[in-house]
Coordinates of C-alpha atoms in Angstrom, one line a residue:
M1 CA -0.1 0.0 0.2
L2 CA 1.5 2.9 -1.1
G3 CA -0.5 5.4 0.9
D4 CA -2.3 8.4 -0.5
T5 CA 0.6 11.2 -1.4
I6 CA 3.2 8.4 -2.6
A7 CA -0.1 7.4 -5.1
K8 CA -1.0 10.9 -6.7
F9 CA 2.1 11.9 -6.4
L10 CA 3.1 8.7 -8.5
V11 CA -0.3 9.6 -11.0
Q12 CA 1.4 12.8 -11.4
V13 CA 4.2 12.0 -12.7
F14 CA 3.5 8.7 -14.6
G15 CA -0.4 9.9 -15.7
F16 CA 1.5 13.4 -17.6
L17 CA 5.1 14.3 -17.1
W18 CA 6.3 10.5 -19.0
P19 CA 3.6 10.3 -21.4
A20 CA 3.9 14.5 -21.9
Y21 CA 8.0 12.7 -22.7
Q22 CA 6.9 10.1 -24.8
C23 CA 4.4 13.1 -26.4
F24 CA 6.8 15.3 -27.3
K25 CA 9.7 13.2 -28.4
S26 CA 7.5 12.0 -31.3
I27 CA 6.0 14.8 -32.2
E28 CA 10.4 15.9 -33.0
H29 CA 11.5 12.3 -34.4
K30 CA 7.8 12.7 -36.9
E31 CA 6.1 9.3 -35.9
P32 CA 2.3 9.4 -37.0
T33 CA 1.5 6.4 -35.2
A34 CA 2.8 7.5 -32.1
I35 CA 1.7 10.6 -31.9
R36 CA -2.2 9.6 -33.2
E37 CA -2.4 7.1 -30.6
W38 CA 0.0 9.5 -27.7
C39 CA -3.6 12.5 -29.0
I40 CA -5.6 9.2 -28.2
Y41 CA -4.5 8.9 -24.9
W42 CA -4.9 12.9 -24.5
F43 CA -8.8 12.7 -25.0
T44 CA -9.0 9.7 -22.9
I45 CA -7.3 11.1 -20.2
A46 CA -9.1 13.9 -20.0
V47 CA -12.1 12.0 -20.5
F48 CA -10.7 10.4 -17.1
I49 CA -10.1 13.3 -15.7
T50 CA -13.4 14.0 -15.6
A51 CA -14.9 11.2 -14.5
E52 CA -12.7 11.3 -11.3
R53 CA -14.1 14.8 -10.0
F54 CA -17.3 12.9 -9.1
L55 CA -15.7 9.4 -8.1
D56 CA -13.5 11.1 -6.1
L57 CA -17.0 12.6 -4.0
F58 CA -18.9 9.2 -4.4
V59 CA -16.6 6.1 -3.7
F60 CA -13.1 7.3 -2.8
W61 CA -13.3 5.2 0.7
L62 CA -12.6 2.3 -1.4
P63 CA -9.0 0.7 -0.2
L64 CA -5.9 1.3 -2.7
Y65 CA -8.5 4.0 -4.8
H66 CA -5.4 5.6 -5.3
E67 CA -3.2 2.9 -6.1
A68 CA -6.5 2.2 -8.7
K69 CA -5.9 4.7 -10.0
L70 CA -1.9 4.6 -9.8
L71 CA -2.6 1.4 -12.9
F72 CA -5.1 2.6 -14.9
V73 CA -3.1 5.2 -16.3
I74 CA -0.1 3.1 -17.2
W75 CA -1.7 0.7 -18.6
L76 CA -3.9 3.8 -20.5
W77 CA -0.2 4.0 -22.2
H78 CA 1.4 1.0 -22.2
P79 CA 3.3 -0.9 -24.4
R80 CA 2.3 -4.0 -24.7
T81 CA -2.1 -2.7 -23.2
K82 CA -2.5 0.0 -25.5
G83 CA -5.9 1.0 -23.2
A84 CA -6.4 4.1 -24.0
V85 CA -6.5 3.2 -27.9
Y86 CA -8.7 0.2 -26.4
L87 CA -11.4 2.4 -24.5
Y88 CA -11.4 4.6 -27.9
T89 CA -12.2 2.4 -30.6
N90 CA -14.6 1.0 -28.6
T91 CA -16.0 3.2 -26.7
L92 CA -15.2 6.8 -27.1
Q93 CA -14.7 6.7 -30.9
P94 CA -18.2 5.3 -31.6
V95 CA -20.1 7.0 -29.3
L96 CA -18.8 10.4 -30.3
S97 CA -19.1 9.4 -33.8
Q98 CA -23.0 8.4 -33.4
H99 CA -23.5 12.0 -32.1
E100 CA -20.6 13.9 -33.6
A101 CA -23.8 15.9 -35.4
A102 CA -26.3 16.3 -32.8
I103 CA -23.1 18.0 -30.1
D104 CA -22.0 20.4 -32.4
Q105 CA -25.7 21.2 -33.0
K106 CA -25.8 22.5 -29.6
L107 CA -22.0 23.7 -28.8
A108 CA -23.6 26.1 -31.9
E109 CA -26.3 27.0 -30.0
L110 CA -24.1 27.7 -26.3
K111 CA -21.6 30.0 -28.5
A112 CA -24.7 32.1 -29.9
I113 CA -25.9 32.5 -26.6
F114 CA -23.1 33.1 -24.9
G115 CA -22.6 35.8 -27.7
D116 CA -25.7 37.3 -27.1
F117 CA -25.0 37.7 -23.3
V118 CA -21.8 39.0 -23.3
Q119 CA -23.1 41.8 -26.6
S120 CA -26.2 42.5 -24.6
H121 CA -24.0 42.4 -21.1
S122 CA -21.4 44.5 -21.5
G123 CA -22.3 48.3 -22.3
S124 CA -23.4 48.1 -18.5
A125 CA -20.3 45.8 -17.0
V126 CA -17.9 48.1 -18.9
Q127 CA -20.3 51.1 -17.5
F128 CA -19.8 49.2 -14.0
L129 CA -15.9 49.5 -13.6
K130 CA -15.9 52.5 -14.7
D131 CA -18.0 53.9 -10.8
K132 CA -16.6 51.6 -9.4
L133 CA -13.2 53.1 -11.1
Q134 CA -14.1 56.6 -10.2
F135 CA -15.2 55.3 -6.6
L136 CA -11.4 54.9 -6.0
I137 CA -10.9 57.9 -6.9
G138 CA -12.4 59.7 -4.7
K139 CA -11.6 58.1 -1.8
A140 CA -7.7 57.6 -3.1
Q141 CA -8.3 62.2 -3.3
A142 CA -10.6 62.5 0.4
I143 CA -7.4 59.7 1.5
Q144 CA -4.9 62.3 0.5
D145 CA -6.1 65.8 1.0
K146 CA -6.3 64.4 4.4
G147 CA -2.1 64.3 4.8
P148 CA -0.8 61.1 5.6
N149 CA -1.7 60.2 9.3
G150 CA -5.4 61.6 8.3
R151 CA -4.6 64.6 10.6
A152 CA -4.8 67.9 10.0
G153 CA -2.2 70.7 9.8
G154 CA -0.2 73.0 12.6
N155 CA -1.9 77.3 13.1
G156 CA 0.5 78.5 10.7
N157 CA 1.2 80.8 14.4
G158 CA 3.6 78.7 15.5
Q159 CA 2.4 77.1 17.2
F160 CA 1.8 73.2 18.3
S161 CA -1.4 71.9 17.0
A162 CA -2.8 69.1 19.5
G163 CA -5.0 67.6 16.6
G164 CA -1.2 67.3 14.0
G165 CA 1.7 66.9 15.3
M166 CA 4.4 70.2 15.2
G167 CA 3.3 72.9 13.3
Q168 CA 4.8 75.3 10.9
G169 CA 6.3 77.2 13.2
Y170 CA 8.2 74.3 14.1
G171 CA 11.1 73.0 10.7
G172 CA 7.6 73.8 8.3
G173 CA 5.5 70.9 9.0
T174 CA 1.9 70.6 9.3
G175 CA 1.3 67.1 9.7
G176 CA 3.5 65.0 8.2
R177 CA 5.8 64.0 12.4
T178 CA 4.7 61.1 13.3
S179 CA 2.8 61.2 16.1
W180 CA 5.1 60.3 19.0
V181 CA 7.0 63.7 18.0
G182 CA 4.1 65.7 17.9
D183 CA 3.4 64.3 21.6
V184 CA 6.6 65.4 23.4
A185 CA 6.3 68.5 21.1
A186 CA 2.7 69.0 22.6
A187 CA 4.6 68.8 26.1
A188 CA 7.4 71.0 25.8
A189 CA 4.7 73.8 24.5
E190 CA 2.4 73.1 27.5
R191 CA 5.4 73.5 29.9
F192 CA 7.4 76.1 28.8
S193 CA 3.4 78.3 28.2
S194 CA 2.4 77.2 32.3
G195 CA 5.2 78.1 33.7
G196 CA 6.9 75.1 35.1
D197 CA 7.9 75.5 39.1
G198 CA 8.5 79.2 39.3
S199 CA 12.6 79.0 38.6
G200 CA 13.1 81.5 35.4
P201 CA 13.1 80.5 31.6
E202 CA 15.9 79.5 31.8
R203 CA 15.5 76.4 34.2
R204 CA 12.0 75.1 32.9
R205 CA 14.3 75.1 29.3
S206 CA 16.6 72.9 31.3
R207 CA 13.9 70.3 32.9
P208 CA 13.2 67.2 31.4
L209 CA 10.5 67.4 29.0
Y210 CA 8.7 64.3 29.7

């Protein structure tokens, strides 16, 4: 028993990487028979992958389920078995040949319906995208007008604003300073304006700010 993880990895190797390399060699060496067989393999493996999506939902609990898938993909391309050619010749090709005209008709109808849908809704979709783009541009402009930190700047009179950094009187800032610098500056301004301990400007200037 290989285990789910190892078995899944080997399915990728022997179900896709190895066949892809062999297909490359057949194309480069111009081998028409091998190219046709590998085309049949890829067609068969596409059908298998589609069916696998449903099988994984219902029979994943079966013992050796992933190991069985590994053996199946090897059986499809192995030179001695050529399972993909067998399935295509005896099952897939007869069914598709019998219903080919009906399938083509349905595909043409679906293509027309999809084209009409895209054409009828393309205008509203473009308008929706334009409205969203204008909304985002407006939001970005509003954020830019508020400044980097979303605060107002200084009061323009050399004083320190309580809500906005250090003001124009301190290095010409307009709210672009970091918040902790603004807090320190506000504390310093409050200490100088309140008079501190009454020992004079020089005494107050030499005391710590906080």
